[in-house]
Coordinates of C-alpha atoms and ligand atoms in Angstrom, one line a residue:
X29 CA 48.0 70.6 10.6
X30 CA 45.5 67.8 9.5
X31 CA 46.5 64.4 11.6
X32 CA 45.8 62.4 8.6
X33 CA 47.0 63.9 5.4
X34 CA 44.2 62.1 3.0
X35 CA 44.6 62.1 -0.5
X36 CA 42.1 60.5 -2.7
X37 CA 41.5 58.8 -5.9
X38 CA 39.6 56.1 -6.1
X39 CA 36.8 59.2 -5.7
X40 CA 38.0 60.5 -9.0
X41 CA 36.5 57.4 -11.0
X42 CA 33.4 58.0 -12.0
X43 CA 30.5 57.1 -9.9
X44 CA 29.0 54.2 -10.8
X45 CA 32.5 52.6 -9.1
X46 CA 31.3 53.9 -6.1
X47 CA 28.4 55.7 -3.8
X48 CA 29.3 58.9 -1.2
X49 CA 28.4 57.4 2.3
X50 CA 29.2 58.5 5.8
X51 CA 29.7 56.0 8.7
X52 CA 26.5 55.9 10.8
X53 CA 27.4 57.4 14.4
X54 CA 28.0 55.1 17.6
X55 CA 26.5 55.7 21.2
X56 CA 29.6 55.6 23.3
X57 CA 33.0 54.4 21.4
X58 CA 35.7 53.2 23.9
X59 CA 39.1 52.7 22.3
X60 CA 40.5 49.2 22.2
X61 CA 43.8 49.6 20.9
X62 CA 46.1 51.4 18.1
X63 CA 48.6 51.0 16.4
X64 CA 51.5 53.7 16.8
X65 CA 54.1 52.0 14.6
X66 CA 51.5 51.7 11.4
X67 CA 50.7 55.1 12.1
X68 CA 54.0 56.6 11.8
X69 CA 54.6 54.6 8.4
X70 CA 51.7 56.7 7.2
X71 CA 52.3 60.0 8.7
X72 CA 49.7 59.8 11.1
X73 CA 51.0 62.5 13.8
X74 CA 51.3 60.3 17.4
X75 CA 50.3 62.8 19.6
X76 CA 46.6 62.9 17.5
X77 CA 46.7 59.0 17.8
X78 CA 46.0 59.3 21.5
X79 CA 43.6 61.7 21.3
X80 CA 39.7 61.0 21.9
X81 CA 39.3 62.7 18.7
X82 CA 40.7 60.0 17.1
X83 CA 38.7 57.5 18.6
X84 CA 35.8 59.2 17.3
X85 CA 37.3 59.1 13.9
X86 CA 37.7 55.3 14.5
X87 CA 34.5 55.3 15.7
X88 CA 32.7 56.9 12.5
X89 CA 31.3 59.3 14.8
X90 CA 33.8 62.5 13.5
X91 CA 34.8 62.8 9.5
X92 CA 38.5 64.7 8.9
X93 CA 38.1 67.4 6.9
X94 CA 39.9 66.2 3.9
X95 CA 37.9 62.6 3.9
X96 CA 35.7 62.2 1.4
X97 CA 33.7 58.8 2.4
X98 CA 32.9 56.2 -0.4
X99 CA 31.5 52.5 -0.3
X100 CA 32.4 50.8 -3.1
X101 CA 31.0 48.5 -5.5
X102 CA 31.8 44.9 -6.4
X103 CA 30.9 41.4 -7.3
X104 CA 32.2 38.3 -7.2
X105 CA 32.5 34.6 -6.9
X106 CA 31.6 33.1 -3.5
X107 CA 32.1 29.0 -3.2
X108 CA 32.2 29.2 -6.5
X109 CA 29.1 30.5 -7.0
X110 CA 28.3 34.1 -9.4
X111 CA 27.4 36.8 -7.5
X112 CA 26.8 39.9 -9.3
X113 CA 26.5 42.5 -6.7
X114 CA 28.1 42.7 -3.5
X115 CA 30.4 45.8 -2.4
X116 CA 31.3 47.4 0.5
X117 CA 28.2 46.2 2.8
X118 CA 29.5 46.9 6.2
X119 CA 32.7 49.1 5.1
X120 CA 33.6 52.6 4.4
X121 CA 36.6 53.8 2.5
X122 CA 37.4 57.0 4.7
X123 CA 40.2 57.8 1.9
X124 CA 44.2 57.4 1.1
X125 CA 47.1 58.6 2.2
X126 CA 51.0 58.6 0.9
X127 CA 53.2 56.6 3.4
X128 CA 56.5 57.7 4.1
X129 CA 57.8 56.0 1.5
X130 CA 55.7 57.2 -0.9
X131 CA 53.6 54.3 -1.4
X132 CA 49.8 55.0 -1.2
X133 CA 47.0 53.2 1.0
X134 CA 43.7 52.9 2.1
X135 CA 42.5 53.7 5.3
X136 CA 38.7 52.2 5.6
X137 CA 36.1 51.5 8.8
X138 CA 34.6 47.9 9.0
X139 CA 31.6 47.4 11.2
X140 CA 30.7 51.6 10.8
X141 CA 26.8 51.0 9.5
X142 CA 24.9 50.3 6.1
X143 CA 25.7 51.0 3.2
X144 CA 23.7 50.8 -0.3
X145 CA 25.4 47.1 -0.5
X146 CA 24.3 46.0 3.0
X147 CA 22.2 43.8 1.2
X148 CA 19.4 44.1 4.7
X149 CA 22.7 43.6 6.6
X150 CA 23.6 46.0 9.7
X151 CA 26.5 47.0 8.5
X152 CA 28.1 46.0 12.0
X153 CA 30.3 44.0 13.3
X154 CA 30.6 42.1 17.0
X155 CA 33.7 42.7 18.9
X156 CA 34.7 39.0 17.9
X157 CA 35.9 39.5 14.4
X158 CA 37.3 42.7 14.9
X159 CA 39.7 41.5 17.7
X160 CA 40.3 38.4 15.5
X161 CA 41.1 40.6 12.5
X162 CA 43.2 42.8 14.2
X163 CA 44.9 40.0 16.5
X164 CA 45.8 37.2 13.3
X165 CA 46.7 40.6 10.5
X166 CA 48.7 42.0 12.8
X167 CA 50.8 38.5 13.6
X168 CA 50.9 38.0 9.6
X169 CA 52.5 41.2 9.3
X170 CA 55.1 40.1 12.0
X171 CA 55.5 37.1 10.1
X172 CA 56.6 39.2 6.9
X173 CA 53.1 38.3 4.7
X174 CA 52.1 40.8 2.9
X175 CA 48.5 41.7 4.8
X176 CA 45.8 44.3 5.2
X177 CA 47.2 46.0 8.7
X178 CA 44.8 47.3 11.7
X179 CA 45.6 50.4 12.4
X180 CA 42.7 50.9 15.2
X181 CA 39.9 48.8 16.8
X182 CA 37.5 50.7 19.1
X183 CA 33.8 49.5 20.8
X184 CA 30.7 51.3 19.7
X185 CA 29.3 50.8 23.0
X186 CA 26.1 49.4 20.7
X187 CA 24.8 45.7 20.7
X188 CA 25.4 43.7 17.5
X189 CA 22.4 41.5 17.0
X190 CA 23.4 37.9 15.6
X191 CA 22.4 34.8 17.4
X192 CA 23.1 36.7 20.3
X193 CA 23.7 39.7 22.0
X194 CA 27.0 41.0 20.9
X195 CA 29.0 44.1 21.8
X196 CA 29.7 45.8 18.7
X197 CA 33.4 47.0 17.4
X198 CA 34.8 48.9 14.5
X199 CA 37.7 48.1 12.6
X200 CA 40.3 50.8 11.1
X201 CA 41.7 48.8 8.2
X202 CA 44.6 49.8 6.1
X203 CA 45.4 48.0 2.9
X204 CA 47.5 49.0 -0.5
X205 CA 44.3 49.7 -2.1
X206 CA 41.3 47.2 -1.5
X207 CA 40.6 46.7 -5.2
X208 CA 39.4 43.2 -5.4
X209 CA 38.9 40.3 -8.4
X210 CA 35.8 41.2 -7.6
X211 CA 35.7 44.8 -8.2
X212 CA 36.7 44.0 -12.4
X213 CA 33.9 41.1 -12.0
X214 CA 31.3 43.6 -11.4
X215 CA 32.1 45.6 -14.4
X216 CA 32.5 42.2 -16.5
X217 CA 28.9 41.4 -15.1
X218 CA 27.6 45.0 -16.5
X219 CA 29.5 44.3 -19.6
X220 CA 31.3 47.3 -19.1
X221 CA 34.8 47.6 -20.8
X222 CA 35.2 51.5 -20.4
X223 CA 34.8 51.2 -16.7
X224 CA 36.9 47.6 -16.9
X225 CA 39.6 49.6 -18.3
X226 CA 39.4 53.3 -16.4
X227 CA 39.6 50.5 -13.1
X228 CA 42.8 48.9 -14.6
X229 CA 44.4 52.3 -16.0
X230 CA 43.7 53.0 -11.9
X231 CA 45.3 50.5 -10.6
X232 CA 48.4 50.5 -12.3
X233 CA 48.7 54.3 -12.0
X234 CA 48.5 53.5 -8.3
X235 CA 49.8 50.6 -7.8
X236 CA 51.9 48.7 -10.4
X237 CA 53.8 51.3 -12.3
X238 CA 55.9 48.7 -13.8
X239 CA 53.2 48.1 -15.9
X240 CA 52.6 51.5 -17.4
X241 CA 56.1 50.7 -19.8
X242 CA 54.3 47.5 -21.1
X243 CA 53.8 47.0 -24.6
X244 CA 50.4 45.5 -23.2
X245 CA 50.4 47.1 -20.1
X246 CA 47.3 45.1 -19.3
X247 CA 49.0 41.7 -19.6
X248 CA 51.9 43.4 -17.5
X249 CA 49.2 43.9 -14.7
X250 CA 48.2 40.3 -14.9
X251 CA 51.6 39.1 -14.9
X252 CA 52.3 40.7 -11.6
X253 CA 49.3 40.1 -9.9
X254 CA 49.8 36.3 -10.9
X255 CA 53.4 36.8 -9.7
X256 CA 52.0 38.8 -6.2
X257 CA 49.7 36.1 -5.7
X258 CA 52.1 33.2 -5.9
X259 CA 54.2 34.5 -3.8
X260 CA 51.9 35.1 -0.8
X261 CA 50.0 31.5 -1.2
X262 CA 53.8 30.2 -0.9
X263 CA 53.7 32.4 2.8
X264 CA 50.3 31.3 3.8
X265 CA 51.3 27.3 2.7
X266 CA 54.7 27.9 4.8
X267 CA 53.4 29.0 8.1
X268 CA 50.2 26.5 8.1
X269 CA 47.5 29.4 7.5
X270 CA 44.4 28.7 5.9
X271 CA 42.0 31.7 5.1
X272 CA 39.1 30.1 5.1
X273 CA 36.9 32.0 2.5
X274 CA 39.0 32.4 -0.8
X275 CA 35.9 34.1 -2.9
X276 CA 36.8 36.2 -5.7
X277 CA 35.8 39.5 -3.4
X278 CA 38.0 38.0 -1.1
X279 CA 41.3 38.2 -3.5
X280 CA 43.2 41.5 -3.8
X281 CA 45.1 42.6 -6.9
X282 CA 47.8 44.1 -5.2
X283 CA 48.6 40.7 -3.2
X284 CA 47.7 41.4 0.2
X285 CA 45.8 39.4 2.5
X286 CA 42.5 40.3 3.9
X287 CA 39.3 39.5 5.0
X288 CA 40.3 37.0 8.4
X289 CA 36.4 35.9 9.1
X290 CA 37.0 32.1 9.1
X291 CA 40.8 31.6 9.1
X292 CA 43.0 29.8 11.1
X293 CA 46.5 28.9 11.6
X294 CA 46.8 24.9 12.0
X295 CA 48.3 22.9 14.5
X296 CA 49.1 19.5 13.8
X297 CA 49.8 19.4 10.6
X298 CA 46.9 18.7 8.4
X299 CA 46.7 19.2 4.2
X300 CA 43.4 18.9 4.4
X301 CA 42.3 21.1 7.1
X302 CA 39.7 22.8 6.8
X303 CA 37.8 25.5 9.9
X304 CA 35.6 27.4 8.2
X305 CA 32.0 26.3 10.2
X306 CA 30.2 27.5 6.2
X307 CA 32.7 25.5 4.4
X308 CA 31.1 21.8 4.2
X309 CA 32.6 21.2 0.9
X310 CA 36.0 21.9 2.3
X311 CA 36.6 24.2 -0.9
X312 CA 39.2 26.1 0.6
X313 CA 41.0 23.4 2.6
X314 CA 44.8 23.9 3.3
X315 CA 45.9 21.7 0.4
X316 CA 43.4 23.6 -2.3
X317 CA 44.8 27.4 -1.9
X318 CA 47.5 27.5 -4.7
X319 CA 44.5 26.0 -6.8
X320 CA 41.8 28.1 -5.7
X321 CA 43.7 31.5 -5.7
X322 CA 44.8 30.3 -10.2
X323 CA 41.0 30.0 -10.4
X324 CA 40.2 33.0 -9.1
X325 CA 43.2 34.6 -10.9
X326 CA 42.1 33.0 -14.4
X327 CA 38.6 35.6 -13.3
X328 CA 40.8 38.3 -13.2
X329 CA 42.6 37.4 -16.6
X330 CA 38.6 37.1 -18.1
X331 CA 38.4 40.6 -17.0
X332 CA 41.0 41.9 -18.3
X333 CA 40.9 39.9 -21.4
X334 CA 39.0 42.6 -23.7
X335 CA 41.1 45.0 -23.0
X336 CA 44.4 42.9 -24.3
X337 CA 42.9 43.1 -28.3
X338 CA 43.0 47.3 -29.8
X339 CA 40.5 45.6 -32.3
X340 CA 37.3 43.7 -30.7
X341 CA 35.9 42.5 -33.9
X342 CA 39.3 40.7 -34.7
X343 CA 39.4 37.2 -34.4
X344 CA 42.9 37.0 -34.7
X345 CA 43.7 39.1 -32.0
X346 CA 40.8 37.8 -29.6
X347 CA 42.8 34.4 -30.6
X348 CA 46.4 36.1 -29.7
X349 CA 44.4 37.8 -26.1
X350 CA 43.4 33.9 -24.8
X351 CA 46.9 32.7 -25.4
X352 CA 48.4 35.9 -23.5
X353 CA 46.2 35.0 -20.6
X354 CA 46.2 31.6 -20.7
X355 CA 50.5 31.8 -21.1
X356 CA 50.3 34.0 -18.4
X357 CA 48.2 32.0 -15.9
X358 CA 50.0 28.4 -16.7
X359 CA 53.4 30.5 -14.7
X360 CA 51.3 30.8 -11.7
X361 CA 52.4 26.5 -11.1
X362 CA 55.8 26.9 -11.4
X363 CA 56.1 30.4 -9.6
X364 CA 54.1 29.2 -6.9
X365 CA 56.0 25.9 -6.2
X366 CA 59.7 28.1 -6.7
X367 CA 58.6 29.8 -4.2
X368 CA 57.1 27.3 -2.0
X369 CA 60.5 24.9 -1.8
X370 CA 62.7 28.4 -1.3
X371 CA 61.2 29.0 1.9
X372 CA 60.5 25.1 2.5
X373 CA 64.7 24.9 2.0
X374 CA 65.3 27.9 4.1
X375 CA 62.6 26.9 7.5
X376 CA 65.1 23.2 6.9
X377 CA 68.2 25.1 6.7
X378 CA 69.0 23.4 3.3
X379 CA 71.0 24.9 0.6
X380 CA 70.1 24.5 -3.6
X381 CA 67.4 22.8 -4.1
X382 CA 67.8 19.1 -5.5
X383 CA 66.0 15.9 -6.3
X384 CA 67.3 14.6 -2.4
X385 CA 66.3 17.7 -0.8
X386 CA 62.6 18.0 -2.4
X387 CA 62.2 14.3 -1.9
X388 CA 63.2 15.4 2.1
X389 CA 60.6 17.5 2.1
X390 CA 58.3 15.9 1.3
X391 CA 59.0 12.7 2.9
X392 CA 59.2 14.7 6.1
X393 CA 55.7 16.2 5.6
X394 CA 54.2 13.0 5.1
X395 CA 55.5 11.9 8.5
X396 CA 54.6 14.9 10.2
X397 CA 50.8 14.5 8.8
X398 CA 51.2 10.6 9.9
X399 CA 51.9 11.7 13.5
X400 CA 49.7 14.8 13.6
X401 CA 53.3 16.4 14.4
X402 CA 52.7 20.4 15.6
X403 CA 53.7 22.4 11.9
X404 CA 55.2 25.2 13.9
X405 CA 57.0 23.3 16.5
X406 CA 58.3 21.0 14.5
X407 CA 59.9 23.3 12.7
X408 CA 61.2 25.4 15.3
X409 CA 63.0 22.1 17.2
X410 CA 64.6 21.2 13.6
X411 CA 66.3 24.5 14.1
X412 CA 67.1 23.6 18.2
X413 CA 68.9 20.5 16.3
X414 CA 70.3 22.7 13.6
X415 CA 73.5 23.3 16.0
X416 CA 73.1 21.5 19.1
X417 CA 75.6 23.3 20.9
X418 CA 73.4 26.5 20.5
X419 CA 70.2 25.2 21.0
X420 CA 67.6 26.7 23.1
X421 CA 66.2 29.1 21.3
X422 CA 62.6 27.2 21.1
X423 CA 62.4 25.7 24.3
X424 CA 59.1 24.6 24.2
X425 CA 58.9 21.0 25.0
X426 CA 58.5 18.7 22.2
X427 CA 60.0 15.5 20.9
X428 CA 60.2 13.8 17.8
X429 CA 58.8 10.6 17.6
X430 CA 61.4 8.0 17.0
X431 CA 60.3 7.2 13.7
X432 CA 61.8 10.6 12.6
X433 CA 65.2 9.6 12.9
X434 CA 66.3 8.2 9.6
X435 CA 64.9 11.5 8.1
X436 CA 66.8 13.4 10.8
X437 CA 69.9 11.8 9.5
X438 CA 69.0 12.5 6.0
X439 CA 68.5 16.0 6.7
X440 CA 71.7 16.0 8.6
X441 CA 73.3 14.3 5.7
X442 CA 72.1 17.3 3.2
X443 CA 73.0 19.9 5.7
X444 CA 76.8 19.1 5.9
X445 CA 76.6 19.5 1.9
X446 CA 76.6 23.3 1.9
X447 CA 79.5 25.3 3.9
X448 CA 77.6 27.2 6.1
X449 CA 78.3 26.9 10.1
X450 CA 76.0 25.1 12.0
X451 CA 75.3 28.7 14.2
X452 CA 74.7 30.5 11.4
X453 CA 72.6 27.8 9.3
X454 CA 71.0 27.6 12.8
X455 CA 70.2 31.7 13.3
X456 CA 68.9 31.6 9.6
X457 CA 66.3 28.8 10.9
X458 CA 65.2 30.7 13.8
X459 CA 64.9 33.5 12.1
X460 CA 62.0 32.3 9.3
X461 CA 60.4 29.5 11.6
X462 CA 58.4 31.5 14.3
X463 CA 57.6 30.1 18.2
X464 CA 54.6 32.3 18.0
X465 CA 51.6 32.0 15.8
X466 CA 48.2 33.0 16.4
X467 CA 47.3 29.8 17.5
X468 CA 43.1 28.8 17.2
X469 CA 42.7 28.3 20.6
X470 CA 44.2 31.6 21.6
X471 CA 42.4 33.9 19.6
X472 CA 39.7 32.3 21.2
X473 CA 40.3 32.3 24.5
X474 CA 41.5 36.4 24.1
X475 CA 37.8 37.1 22.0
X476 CA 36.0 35.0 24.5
X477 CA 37.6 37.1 27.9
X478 CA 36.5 39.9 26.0
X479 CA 33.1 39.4 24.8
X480 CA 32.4 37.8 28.1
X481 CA 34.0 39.5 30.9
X482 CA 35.1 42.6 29.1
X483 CA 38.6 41.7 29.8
X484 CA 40.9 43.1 27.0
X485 CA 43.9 41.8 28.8
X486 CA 44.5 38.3 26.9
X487 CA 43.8 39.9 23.8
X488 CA 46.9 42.8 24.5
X489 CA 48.6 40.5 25.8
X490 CA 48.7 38.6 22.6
X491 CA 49.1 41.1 20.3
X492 CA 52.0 42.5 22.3
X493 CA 54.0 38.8 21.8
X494 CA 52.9 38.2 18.6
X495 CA 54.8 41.4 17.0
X496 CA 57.9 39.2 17.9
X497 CA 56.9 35.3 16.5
X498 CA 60.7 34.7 16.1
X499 CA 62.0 35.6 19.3
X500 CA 61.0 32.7 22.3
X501 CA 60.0 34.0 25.8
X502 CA 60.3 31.5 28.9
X503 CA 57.6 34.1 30.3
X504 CA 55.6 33.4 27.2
X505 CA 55.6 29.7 26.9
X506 CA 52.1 29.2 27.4
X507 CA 51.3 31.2 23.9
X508 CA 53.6 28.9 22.2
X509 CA 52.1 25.4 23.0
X510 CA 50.0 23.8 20.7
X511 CA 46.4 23.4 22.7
X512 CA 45.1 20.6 25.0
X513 CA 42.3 18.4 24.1
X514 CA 40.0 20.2 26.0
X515 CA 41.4 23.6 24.1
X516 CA 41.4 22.5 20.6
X517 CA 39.2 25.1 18.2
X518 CA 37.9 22.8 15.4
X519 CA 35.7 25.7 13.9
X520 CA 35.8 29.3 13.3
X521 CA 33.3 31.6 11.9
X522 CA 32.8 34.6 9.5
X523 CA 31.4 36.5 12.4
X524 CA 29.3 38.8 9.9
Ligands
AMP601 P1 32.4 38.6 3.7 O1 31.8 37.3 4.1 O2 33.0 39.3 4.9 O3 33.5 38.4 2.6 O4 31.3 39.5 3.1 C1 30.6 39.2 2.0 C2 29.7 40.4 1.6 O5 28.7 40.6 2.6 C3 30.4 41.7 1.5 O6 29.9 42.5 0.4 C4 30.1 42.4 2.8 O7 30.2 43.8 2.7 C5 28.7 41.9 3.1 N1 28.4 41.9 4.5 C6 29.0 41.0 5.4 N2 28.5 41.2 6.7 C7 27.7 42.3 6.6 C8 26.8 43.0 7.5 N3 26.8 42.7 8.8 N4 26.1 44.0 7.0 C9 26.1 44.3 5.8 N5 26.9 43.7 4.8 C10 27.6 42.7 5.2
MG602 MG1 34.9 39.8 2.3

C-alpha cells in the first residue's frame, strides 16, 4: 500500500504551466512535528506518519512512487507593482490527493531547494518562517478560517544563509489547490487565452463544480471566488489578523489563506496596523484588506475577462464582458460587510442586525481603538458579562475602562431585545470569540527558543493550545495575555 495515495492533475496541463523538478536533498533532516489529524483527513496511513521514511519525504530527500514533482509558474502584482514572472521559487508541488471526503488537495514542500523561478534565490527557508507558518496556519484553522494547513515541518540539518546563520527547515504544506491571481496573470502577461482558459476549465473541474452548470461558467468562477474571498477577509477583519503581504501571488482562487511571511495578529486594537518590516507604505494595513483583496480580485476578473465574449472581435459583447465583471466585482462591498456585521453581531451576542446595533458596533470599536483596548480580550470579557452568573470562562484579568459603561448599557439594552437566555447567548459568545490567538510576541518567543537554544518546547507547547482558542486554561494563562512593554513585537518579517 502507498502511504500517500497521490493523484495528479495540475501535471496534465500542458507544460509551459509548469517545469518537472525534484526537491534538492538535505544533510541530516530531524522531524519537528506532524500533523496526525490533517493526515487522516487525507488518507495518509498513521502508522507511515511516524516513520523516518516520512521524514525523508518531508525532507525532499525520498520521492513516493506515485509523485510526480512540478514547480509551477506565476506572476503577479507585488505592492502594487507588475511582476511578470515569479513561480514556485523555493516550493515544490509533490502532487494531490482525494481527502476523505472527496475533496482534492495539494500537498507541496517549501524551503526544499531551487527551482527554475528561484530567481538566484536558495530555494530555502530558515527554521523561523517555517515554525511561524506552521504555528499562526494551524491556529487559523482552529479558528474556523479557511487556510493553507501544515501537515509536517522537519530541519534540514543545513544552514540557511540570510543576514545570519540560520538553521534551515522545510515546510509540508497542504492547500485546496495553490492556484493563485497570479498564476492567470502570468498567462494575461504572455497574452495567452488558450492557456488562460485550459487554467480556468482546471480549476473549476477541480474546484468549483458549481460553475461547470453556468451559462458563463467563467463569470460563475468569478462570482464565487469574489464570494470565497469576502467571506474570509470578514474572518481575518474579525479576529484582528493582518497578512501582511496581500500581492496578487499571494491571493488564492479557491479562498484560502496562505503565505504567513509578515503577518500578525494585533493586540490592542489598531485599524491601522500595520507589521510588515517591507511595508513602509502601510499598503496592506488592517483597515486596507477588504480593499486590497477587490483590487486584486478586479486582476483576476481582467484575466478572465476574454474568455466571458464567444466572439473577440465583437464590440458589443467585449461591452456586455466589462459590465459582467464589473457587476460582479461591485458585490464584493456588500458581501464583504454582510458578512463582516454577522460575525461582528454574533462575537457581541446581538440578534438582527439594525441601525442601533451597527451604530454599537461601531461606536464600541472607536472606543476600543481610543483606549488601545486588547481586540481579543475585549471580546472575550463582553462574553464573561454576557451572563454574569456563568461567567468565568475568560478569566484572564482585564477591565474595562469606565468610559465603557454607557456602551455596556447600550449593549445590554439590545441584548434583552432578542429571547435568547443569557447562558446560551453567553455559550454562543464563547464559542466564536477565542482566549487564544497566536499572539506576536509568542510566536516570537517559541521561534526565538528554537533558532537559539534548539528548544522546540515553546513552539509545541503552543501549537498544542492553540488547536483549542475557545476553551480557557488557568494552566495556560500566560498564552492568553496580551504582551508586556518589554514583549511587544512591532515588526515581523517575510523571512525569505
Ligand atoms: P513571497 O515573498 O514568499 O511571496 O515570495 C515571492 C516570490 O519569491 C515567490 O515566487 C517565491 O517563490 C520567491 N522566493 C522567496 N524566497 C525565495 C528563496 N529563498 N529562494 C527562491 N525563491 C524565493
Ligand atoms: Mg508568496
Amino acid at each position: 500500500m502507498t502511504p500517500i495515495a497521490f493523484d495528479n492533475s495540475y501535471i496534465r496541463l500542458p507544460e509551459r504551466f509548469y517545469s518537472r523538478e525534484e526537491p534538492t536533498p538535505v544533510a541530516s533532516p530531524a522531524l519537528i512535528r506532524v500533523n496526525p489529524e490533517l493526515a487522516q483527513q487525507l488518507g495518509i496511513d498513521l502508522d507511515w506518519l511516524a516513520s523516518d521514511e516520512a521524514v525523508q519525504v518531508f525532507a525532499g530527500n525520498r520521492i513516493l512512487p506515485e509523485s510526480q514533482p512540478i514547480a509551477t509558474v506565476y506572476a503577479g502584482h507585488q505592492f502594487g507593482g507588475w511582476n511578470p514572472q515569479l513561480g514556485d521559487g523555493r516550493a515544490i508541488l509533490l502532487g494531490e490527493v482525494v481527502d476523505v471526503s472527496g475533496r482534492r488537495y495539494d500537498i507541496q514542500l517549501k524551503g526544499s531547494g531551487p527551482t527554475p523561478w528561484s530567481r538566484g534565490g536558495d530555494g530555502r527557508s530558515p527554521l523561523g518562517p517555517v515554525l511561524r507558518e506552521y504555528i499562526v496556519s494551524e491556529a487559523m484553522a482552529a479558528l474556523g478560517i479557511p487556510t493553507t494547513r501544515s501537515l509536517a515541518a522537519v530541519t534540514s540539518g543545513e544552514p540557511v544563509y540570510r543576514n545570519d546563520v540560520l538553521p534551515g527547515a522545510i515546510l509540508t504544506r497542504v492547500a485546496r489547490s495553490h492556484i493563485r491571481v497570479g498564476h492567470f496573470q502570468y498567462f494575461l502577461g504572455k497574452n495567452d487565452m488558450e492557456g488562460m482558459r485550459l487554467l480556468a476549465d482546471h480549476l473549476i473541474e477541480r474546484d468549483f463544480p458549481a460553475a461547470r452548470q453556468a451559462d458563463n461558467p467563467y463569470a460563475a468562477l468569478l462570482e464565487l471566488a469574489v464570494s470565497r474571498q469576502a467571506s474570509l477577509i470578514a474572518h481575518w477583519q474579525l479576529v484582528g489578523f493582518i497578512h501582511g503581504v496581500m500581492n496578487t501571488d499571494n491571493m488564492l482562487i479557491c479562498g484560502e489563506t496562505i503565505d504567513y511571511g509578515p503577518c500578525a495578529f494585533m493586540d490592542g486594537y489598531d485599524p491601522d496596523a500595520c507589521f510588515s518590516s517591507i511595508d513602509h507604505g502601510k499598503r496592506y494595513a488592517y483597515r486596507n484588506q477588504p480593499v486590497i483583496a477587490q483590487w486584486n480580485l478586479s486582476w483576476f476578473a481582467q484575466c478572465l475577462l476574454p474568455l466571458f465574449c464567444e466572439d473577440q472581435t465583437s464590440e458589443q459583447q467585449q461591452k456586455q464582458a466589462v459590465e459582467t465583471a464589473q457587476a460582479i466585482l461591485d458585490n464584493f462591498n456588500q458581501q464583504y460587510e454582510d458578512a463582516y456585521q454577522t460575525g461582528m453581531h454574533r462575537k457581541l451576542g446581538l440578534g438582527a442586525v439594525s441601525e442601533a446595533s451597527v451604530q454599537l458596533v461601531e461606536s464600541l470599536l472607536a472606543a476600543m481603538a481610543t483606549h488601545q483596548l486588547d481586540y481579543t480580550l475585549t471580546f472575550r470579557h463582553l462574553a464573561d458579562l454576557a451572563d454574569p452568573h456563568h461567567s468565568g470562562a475568560a478569566q484572564v484579568s482585564f477591565q474595562l475602562p469606565e468610559a465603557f459603561d454607557p456602551l455596556v448599557r447600550q449593549w445590554c439594552e439590545l441584548l434583552s431585545e432578542d429571547d435568547r437566555s443569557d447562558q446560551s447567548r453567553q455559550q454562543e459568545m464563547y464559542a466564536v470569540n477565542p482566549t487564544f490567538i497566536p499572539r506576536n510576541h509568542l510566536v516570537d518567543q517559541a521561534i526565538r527558543a528554537a533558532e537559539q537554544e534548539g528548544d522546540l518546547v515553546p513552539f509545541q507547547r503552543l501549537v498544542d493550545r492553540l488547536a483549542q482558542p475557545f476553551e480557557y486554561s488557568s494552566d495556560d494563562e500566560d498564552l492568553a495575555r496580551p504582551p508586556q512593554l518589554h514583549e511587544v513585537v512591532k515588526h515581523t518579517f517575510c523571512g525569505t
